[in-house]
Each structure stands twice: as C-alpha cells, then as structure tokens.
Amino acid sequence: MRLSEPWWLLLLLLLPVPWLAERARPRLRWPSLSLLPPRAWKAGGSGWRRQIPLLLRASSIACLAVAMARPQTIAGQTRVRSEGVAIVVAVDCSLTMTAEDVPTGSGDGPISRLEAARRTIDRFILGRPDDPIGLVTFATFPDLACPPTLDHDVLRALVASVEPARPGENATNIGDAIVWALRASLDADTQRRVVILLTDGQNQPDASATPDWLDPDEAATLVRRLGGRLYAIGLGAPGGTVRVGIPGTGISYPETLLEGYDPEALARWADLAGGAAFGAEDAEALDRIFDRIDALETSPVTGQIRTRYREEYPPWVAAALILLAIDRLSSASRARRLP
C-alpha cells in the first residue's frame, strides 16, 4: 500500500483539538453539586466515559486525514513500449487481387492473392509485438483501415476482414496509397517509419475519380524526405483469372489477366525511398519477403512498467462518518460532559 498525497497526514496534528476545545469551553461555577438536581450531576458518569466523545472526534479526524492522503494498493502493471518501428502496410484490394493463382505449398490448391496477403500480414504482425503497425487498403481510393497501433489483436481482426474493393472501383492508385500510409506512420511516436506496399498491378489511377492523384515517384521521394523507408512487393503473375461482374445484372464472366505488376517501377519507388523491391508468385515466397523485411527493420525497444493503483480511501471516509454519527448519539446519552 502507498499514500498518493501523504502531506494530508499533517492533519493528525489536530488530534489534540477536541481536548483543547473541551478545556476552553466556558463553564458555570457552582459552589457545590448539591445545588444541582441529582440527575444533572450524575449524568457526567465516570471519568473514562466522559472521554468517549473526545476519542470519537479525534478518531474521526485521524480517519479523514488517512482518507485525504489517498491510500492505494496495486491493481496491476502494464509494460509500456516507448520506442519501436512504425510500420504501415498498404494492401492492394482491386479486383485483380481476387485471382486464385497463388500456390500455398501445402497441397490445398491455390488461394487468392488477397487471401495470401491476409495470411502473410497476420503472420508478420505476430512476429513484431513491440512495433505499432497500421493498415491501408486501396484500389481507386486509399482507406486507412487501422492507424499504427500496439493493439495487435484488433489489427489482426481488421486484416482478416479485408475484402476486395466495391464494384466499379477497379483502379490501382498506388501514389495516393503510399502517401496515406506515410501520413499514418507520422502519427506514431517512433523515430523510424516504414511503408510496405503490396500490389499485384501497375499504377493505373482513375483520373475522373481522383483527378489530383499523386505520382508514385513523388510519393516515394516524400517518404524518404520525411525519414521513412519504402518496401515495394509485387504479387502474382500474368495469366491469373478473375470474374468481372456486369453492373445491375448479377452476371459475371471470367477474364484472364494479361498484365502483372511492373518490377522496374517497384524497384524505382523503393530506391527513391531508401528501401527494397521484391516479387512473389507463391505464398511461401511472400512469407520469405516479409521475413526479410522483418530482419532488415530491427530496432531495440525500450519500455517501462506502468503501475495501476486501486483507491482505498472509501472505507476510511465511511469510518470517519460512522464515528461522527456515534459521537452525535453519545452526546445525548450519559457520555456527555457535565456543563
């Protein structure tokens, strides 16, 4: 137990006040008790009984002094991370990410590119418990799904819920996605910032929907100027198949993807931002890429223990009130002092 405000214990110096006040109280001078009715002088009782009200008042002062000093006990302790690497993953959610052409190596058949991204990012999050990690999804528009956070349970749930972009939003706005991820990383209280771009296509923004779209070269340059680093990852290979829906009909048809990501563009953006570029055509390769990034972005983490305290003053307040109530009752009983 500890006292949060121990200086209130100075009130204990007031403990003699009830006795001093009693001595200073004016009294009538009687030459003899025989002049008073018998009940009047017998009401005073014995000496120790006459001390009861004074003891009650002094005890209530002591209880109030302890209560105001705020006694506390430890309710729990939390480790607070004070430094790490702020990482924001920008994931392409355009229609092409639904192509089921990513082998898993487990014999279960290929999975979609988006599912491969979800699994690998989840695994990456589990391996970095001390780093604030965020998530940006993008297609025609970027969206901050989760700012950098140490609450990785919430982040993992959000990653698992990532779905393809809404129908009609089939563009790939990479420049804006990089800037959104960078801006999110700047809000984290860390000295190092990393943006991980994961896409299966080339930069093809919808100029009608986003007329002010930012060129990825400019976005990557901005990352470096603001002290960040960009890792660019290309996923999949040409030849995958997606189903394209016809708006308003509920009908869809298969379409073969003739183009994939641009390795040269990824390498250029990564170089402008002081990072590295990678390519993956299967889930195991994607896992290895994130393992590589994990090894490149090591950082010592300093932390402190934050202790939570439970307030224990209510019983002391209750005791003081009870003692005062007893004092009031005893004042009307045989314990009151003879005037």
Coordinates of C-alpha atoms in Angstrom, one line a residue:
M1 CA 0.0 0.0 0.0
R2 CA 1.1 3.6 -0.6
L3 CA -0.2 7.1 0.1
S4 CA -0.7 9.2 -3.0
E5 CA -0.9 12.5 -1.1
P6 CA 0.9 11.9 2.2
W7 CA 1.1 15.5 3.2
W8 CA -2.6 15.3 4.3
L9 CA -1.3 13.3 7.3
L10 CA -0.3 16.7 8.8
L11 CA -4.0 16.8 9.8
L12 CA -3.0 14.4 12.5
L13 CA -1.5 17.3 14.4
L14 CA -5.1 18.3 15.0
L15 CA -5.8 15.3 17.2
P16 CA -5.5 17.2 20.5
V17 CA -8.0 19.8 19.3
P18 CA -11.1 18.0 20.8
W19 CA -9.4 18.1 24.3
L20 CA -8.2 21.7 23.9
A21 CA -11.7 22.8 22.8
E22 CA -13.2 21.0 25.7
R23 CA -10.9 22.7 28.2
A24 CA -11.6 26.1 26.6
R25 CA -15.3 25.7 26.8
P26 CA -16.9 28.1 29.3
R27 CA -18.4 26.5 32.4
L28 CA -20.7 27.7 35.2
R29 CA -19.1 27.9 38.6
W30 CA -21.1 26.2 41.3
P31 CA -20.1 26.3 44.9
S32 CA -21.5 22.8 45.4
L33 CA -23.0 20.0 43.3
S34 CA -25.7 19.8 46.0
L35 CA -27.3 22.8 44.5
L36 CA -28.0 20.9 41.2
P37 CA -30.7 18.2 40.8
P38 CA -29.3 14.7 41.4
R39 CA -29.8 13.7 37.7
A40 CA -27.8 16.6 36.4
W41 CA -24.5 15.8 38.2
K42 CA -24.9 12.1 37.9
A43 CA -25.2 12.4 34.1
G44 CA -21.5 13.0 33.9
G45 CA -20.7 9.4 34.7
S46 CA -17.2 8.1 35.4
G47 CA -14.0 9.7 34.1
W48 CA -13.4 7.3 31.2
R49 CA -16.9 7.6 29.9
R50 CA -16.5 11.4 29.7
Q51 CA -13.6 10.8 27.3
I52 CA -15.6 8.8 24.8
P53 CA -16.9 11.8 22.7
L54 CA -13.4 13.3 22.6
L55 CA -11.9 10.0 21.5
L56 CA -14.6 9.6 18.8
R57 CA -13.9 13.1 17.4
A58 CA -10.1 12.5 17.4
S59 CA -10.6 9.1 15.7
S60 CA -12.8 10.7 13.0
I61 CA -10.1 13.3 12.4
A62 CA -7.5 10.6 12.0
C63 CA -9.7 8.6 9.6
L64 CA -10.3 11.7 7.5
A65 CA -6.6 12.5 7.4
V66 CA -5.8 9.0 6.1
A67 CA -8.6 9.2 3.6
M68 CA -7.4 12.5 2.2
A69 CA -3.9 11.1 1.9
R70 CA -5.4 8.6 -0.6
P71 CA -4.2 5.1 0.4
Q72 CA -3.8 2.9 -2.7
T73 CA -3.0 -0.7 -3.5
I74 CA -1.5 -2.1 -6.7
A75 CA -4.3 -3.1 -9.1
G76 CA -2.0 -4.3 -11.9
Q77 CA 1.0 -3.5 -14.0
T78 CA 1.4 -2.9 -17.7
R79 CA 4.5 -2.8 -19.9
V80 CA 4.6 0.3 -22.0
R81 CA 6.6 0.3 -25.2
S82 CA 8.2 3.6 -25.7
E83 CA 10.1 3.0 -28.9
G84 CA 9.9 0.8 -32.0
V85 CA 9.4 1.0 -35.8
A86 CA 6.1 2.4 -37.0
I87 CA 5.1 0.1 -39.9
V88 CA 2.1 0.7 -42.2
V89 CA 1.2 -1.9 -44.8
A90 CA -0.6 -0.7 -47.9
V91 CA -2.5 -3.6 -49.5
D92 CA -4.0 -3.5 -53.0
C93 CA -7.6 -4.5 -52.9
S94 CA -8.5 -4.1 -56.5
L95 CA -10.4 -6.7 -58.5
T96 CA -7.2 -8.4 -59.7
M97 CA -6.4 -9.4 -56.1
T98 CA -9.2 -11.9 -56.2
A99 CA -7.4 -14.1 -58.8
E100 CA -6.9 -17.5 -57.2
D101 CA -3.4 -18.3 -58.6
V102 CA -1.2 -18.2 -55.5
P103 CA 0.2 -21.7 -54.6
T104 CA 0.4 -22.4 -50.9
G105 CA 2.8 -25.3 -50.9
S106 CA 0.5 -27.3 -48.6
G107 CA -1.3 -29.2 -51.3
D108 CA -4.6 -27.5 -50.7
G109 CA -4.6 -25.8 -54.1
P110 CA -4.0 -22.1 -54.9
I111 CA -5.6 -19.3 -52.9
S112 CA -6.5 -15.8 -54.0
R113 CA -3.8 -13.1 -53.9
L114 CA -5.8 -11.2 -51.3
E115 CA -6.0 -14.2 -49.1
A116 CA -2.3 -14.8 -49.4
A117 CA -1.7 -11.2 -48.4
R118 CA -4.0 -11.5 -45.4
R119 CA -2.2 -14.7 -44.1
T120 CA 1.3 -13.3 -44.5
I121 CA 0.5 -9.9 -42.9
D122 CA -1.1 -11.7 -40.0
R123 CA 2.0 -13.8 -39.5
F124 CA 4.1 -10.6 -39.8
I125 CA 2.1 -8.9 -37.1
L126 CA 2.5 -11.8 -34.7
G127 CA 6.3 -11.5 -35.1
R128 CA 6.5 -7.8 -34.1
P129 CA 4.7 -7.4 -30.8
D130 CA 6.7 -4.2 -29.9
D131 CA 6.0 -2.2 -33.0
P132 CA 3.0 -0.1 -33.8
I133 CA 1.6 -1.4 -37.1
G134 CA -1.1 0.1 -39.3
L135 CA -3.1 -0.9 -42.4
V136 CA -4.1 1.0 -45.5
T137 CA -6.2 -0.6 -48.2
F138 CA -6.5 0.8 -51.7
A139 CA -7.9 0.5 -55.2
T140 CA -9.4 3.6 -56.7
F141 CA -9.2 5.3 -53.3
P142 CA -6.9 4.7 -50.4
D143 CA -8.5 4.0 -47.0
L144 CA -6.9 4.0 -43.5
A145 CA -8.3 0.7 -42.1
C146 CA -6.2 1.0 -38.9
P147 CA -3.7 3.6 -37.7
P148 CA -0.4 2.3 -36.2
T149 CA -1.3 0.5 -33.0
L150 CA 0.1 -1.8 -30.4
D151 CA -3.3 -3.5 -30.0
H152 CA -2.4 -6.2 -32.5
D153 CA -5.5 -8.3 -31.7
V154 CA -7.7 -5.5 -33.1
L155 CA -5.3 -5.1 -36.1
R156 CA -5.3 -8.8 -36.9
A157 CA -9.1 -8.8 -36.9
L158 CA -9.2 -5.9 -39.3
V159 CA -6.6 -7.6 -41.6
A160 CA -8.8 -10.8 -41.6
S161 CA -11.8 -8.7 -42.6
V162 CA -10.2 -7.0 -45.6
E163 CA -12.3 -7.5 -48.7
P164 CA -12.0 -6.6 -52.4
A165 CA -12.9 -3.0 -53.3
R166 CA -16.5 -2.2 -54.2
P167 CA -17.7 -2.8 -57.7
G168 CA -16.7 0.0 -60.0
E169 CA -13.5 0.8 -58.0
N170 CA -11.1 -1.2 -60.1
A171 CA -8.3 1.4 -60.5
T172 CA -4.9 1.0 -58.8
N173 CA -4.0 4.3 -57.1
I174 CA -0.5 3.5 -55.8
G175 CA 0.8 7.0 -55.3
D176 CA -2.1 8.1 -53.0
A177 CA -1.8 4.8 -51.1
I178 CA 1.9 5.4 -50.3
V179 CA 1.2 8.9 -49.1
W180 CA -1.7 7.8 -46.9
A181 CA 0.5 5.1 -45.3
L182 CA 3.2 7.6 -44.8
R183 CA 0.9 10.1 -43.1
A184 CA -0.4 7.4 -40.8
S185 CA 3.1 6.4 -39.8
L186 CA 3.9 10.0 -38.9
D187 CA 1.3 9.9 -36.2
A188 CA 3.1 7.2 -34.3
D189 CA 5.5 8.1 -31.5
T190 CA 8.6 6.5 -33.0
Q191 CA 11.8 7.6 -34.6
R192 CA 11.7 5.1 -37.5
R193 CA 8.9 4.7 -40.1
V194 CA 8.3 2.0 -42.7
V195 CA 5.8 1.7 -45.5
I196 CA 5.2 -1.7 -47.1
L197 CA 3.4 -1.6 -50.4
L198 CA 1.8 -4.8 -51.6
T199 CA 0.3 -4.8 -55.0
D200 CA -0.3 -7.1 -58.0
G201 CA -0.6 -4.4 -60.6
Q202 CA 0.7 -1.3 -62.1
N203 CA -0.1 2.3 -61.2
Q204 CA -3.4 3.0 -63.0
P205 CA -5.4 5.6 -61.2
D206 CA -8.9 6.7 -62.3
A207 CA -8.4 10.3 -63.3
S208 CA -12.1 11.0 -63.3
A209 CA -12.5 9.8 -59.7
T210 CA -9.2 11.1 -58.3
P211 CA -8.1 14.0 -60.6
D212 CA -5.4 15.1 -58.1
W213 CA -3.8 11.7 -57.8
L214 CA -0.1 11.7 -56.8
D215 CA 2.6 10.2 -58.9
P216 CA 4.2 7.2 -57.1
D217 CA 7.7 8.6 -57.8
E218 CA 6.8 11.8 -55.9
A219 CA 5.2 9.8 -53.1
A220 CA 8.3 7.7 -52.7
T221 CA 10.5 10.7 -52.7
L222 CA 8.3 12.2 -50.0
V223 CA 8.7 9.1 -47.9
R224 CA 12.5 9.5 -47.9
R225 CA 12.4 13.2 -47.2
L226 CA 10.3 12.6 -44.1
G227 CA 12.6 10.0 -42.8
G228 CA 10.7 6.9 -43.8
R229 CA 11.6 3.8 -45.9
L230 CA 9.5 2.0 -48.6
Y231 CA 9.4 -1.7 -49.4
A232 CA 7.6 -2.5 -52.6
I233 CA 6.3 -6.0 -53.1
G234 CA 4.8 -7.4 -56.3
L235 CA 2.5 -10.4 -56.0
G236 CA 1.2 -12.9 -58.6
A237 CA 2.0 -13.5 -62.3
P238 CA 0.2 -12.7 -65.6
G239 CA -2.3 -15.4 -66.6
G240 CA -4.5 -15.4 -63.5
T241 CA -8.3 -15.3 -63.9
V242 CA -10.8 -13.1 -62.2
R243 CA -14.6 -12.8 -62.5
V244 CA -15.8 -9.5 -63.7
G245 CA -19.4 -8.6 -62.8
I246 CA -21.8 -6.8 -65.1
P247 CA -23.4 -4.0 -63.1
G248 CA -27.1 -4.3 -62.4
T249 CA -27.4 -7.8 -63.8
G250 CA -25.9 -10.2 -61.3
I251 CA -24.0 -11.8 -64.1
S252 CA -20.2 -12.2 -64.2
Y253 CA -17.7 -13.6 -66.6
P254 CA -14.1 -14.8 -66.4
E255 CA -11.3 -12.6 -67.5
T256 CA -7.6 -13.5 -67.9
L257 CA -5.1 -11.1 -66.5
L258 CA -2.6 -10.3 -69.3
E259 CA -0.5 -7.9 -67.2
G260 CA 1.0 -8.1 -63.8
Y261 CA 3.0 -5.7 -61.6
D262 CA 5.9 -3.7 -63.0
P263 CA 9.2 -4.9 -61.4
E264 CA 11.1 -1.9 -62.7
A265 CA 8.6 0.6 -61.3
L266 CA 8.6 -1.1 -57.9
A267 CA 12.4 -1.1 -57.8
R268 CA 12.4 2.6 -58.7
W269 CA 10.0 3.6 -56.0
A270 CA 11.8 1.5 -53.4
D271 CA 15.2 3.1 -54.4
L272 CA 13.7 6.6 -54.2
A273 CA 12.6 5.8 -50.6
G274 CA 15.7 4.0 -49.5
G275 CA 14.1 0.6 -49.4
A276 CA 14.0 -2.5 -51.5
A277 CA 11.7 -4.2 -54.0
F278 CA 10.6 -7.8 -54.1
G279 CA 8.4 -10.1 -56.2
A280 CA 6.5 -13.2 -55.2
E281 CA 4.4 -15.7 -57.1
D282 CA 3.5 -18.1 -54.3
A283 CA 2.6 -17.9 -50.6
E284 CA 6.0 -19.2 -49.4
A285 CA 7.9 -16.6 -51.4
L286 CA 5.7 -13.9 -49.9
D287 CA 6.4 -15.2 -46.4
R288 CA 10.1 -15.1 -47.1
I289 CA 9.9 -11.5 -48.3
F290 CA 8.2 -10.4 -45.1
D291 CA 10.8 -12.3 -43.1
R292 CA 13.5 -10.4 -45.0
I293 CA 11.8 -7.1 -44.1
D294 CA 11.5 -8.2 -40.5
A295 CA 15.2 -8.9 -40.4
L296 CA 16.1 -5.5 -42.0
E297 CA 13.9 -3.5 -39.7
T298 CA 15.2 -4.5 -36.3
S299 CA 15.1 -1.9 -33.5
P300 CA 15.9 -2.0 -29.8
V301 CA 12.8 -1.4 -27.8
T302 CA 12.9 0.4 -24.5
G303 CA 10.0 0.1 -22.2
Q304 CA 8.8 0.9 -18.7
I305 CA 6.3 -0.7 -16.3
R306 CA 3.2 1.4 -15.7
T307 CA 1.5 0.5 -12.4
R308 CA -2.2 0.9 -12.0
Y309 CA -3.4 1.7 -8.4
R310 CA -6.7 1.0 -6.7
E311 CA -8.1 3.7 -4.4
E312 CA -8.6 2.5 -0.9
Y313 CA -9.9 5.7 0.8
P314 CA -13.7 4.9 0.8
P315 CA -13.5 2.7 3.9
W316 CA -11.7 5.5 5.8
V317 CA -14.3 8.0 4.9
A318 CA -17.0 5.6 6.0
A319 CA -15.3 5.0 9.3
A320 CA -15.0 8.8 9.9
L321 CA -18.7 9.3 9.2
I322 CA -19.7 6.4 11.5
L323 CA -17.5 7.8 14.3
L324 CA -19.0 11.2 13.9
A325 CA -22.5 9.7 14.0
I326 CA -21.7 7.8 17.2
D327 CA -20.4 11.0 18.7
R328 CA -23.6 12.8 18.0
L329 CA -25.6 10.0 19.5
S330 CA -23.4 9.8 22.6
S331 CA -23.7 13.5 23.1
A332 CA -27.3 12.9 24.0
S333 CA -26.5 10.0 26.3
R334 CA -24.8 9.5 29.6
A335 CA -21.4 10.0 27.9
R336 CA -21.9 13.8 27.6
R337 CA -19.8 16.0 29.8
L338 CA -21.2 17.8 32.7
P339 CA -21.6 21.5 31.9

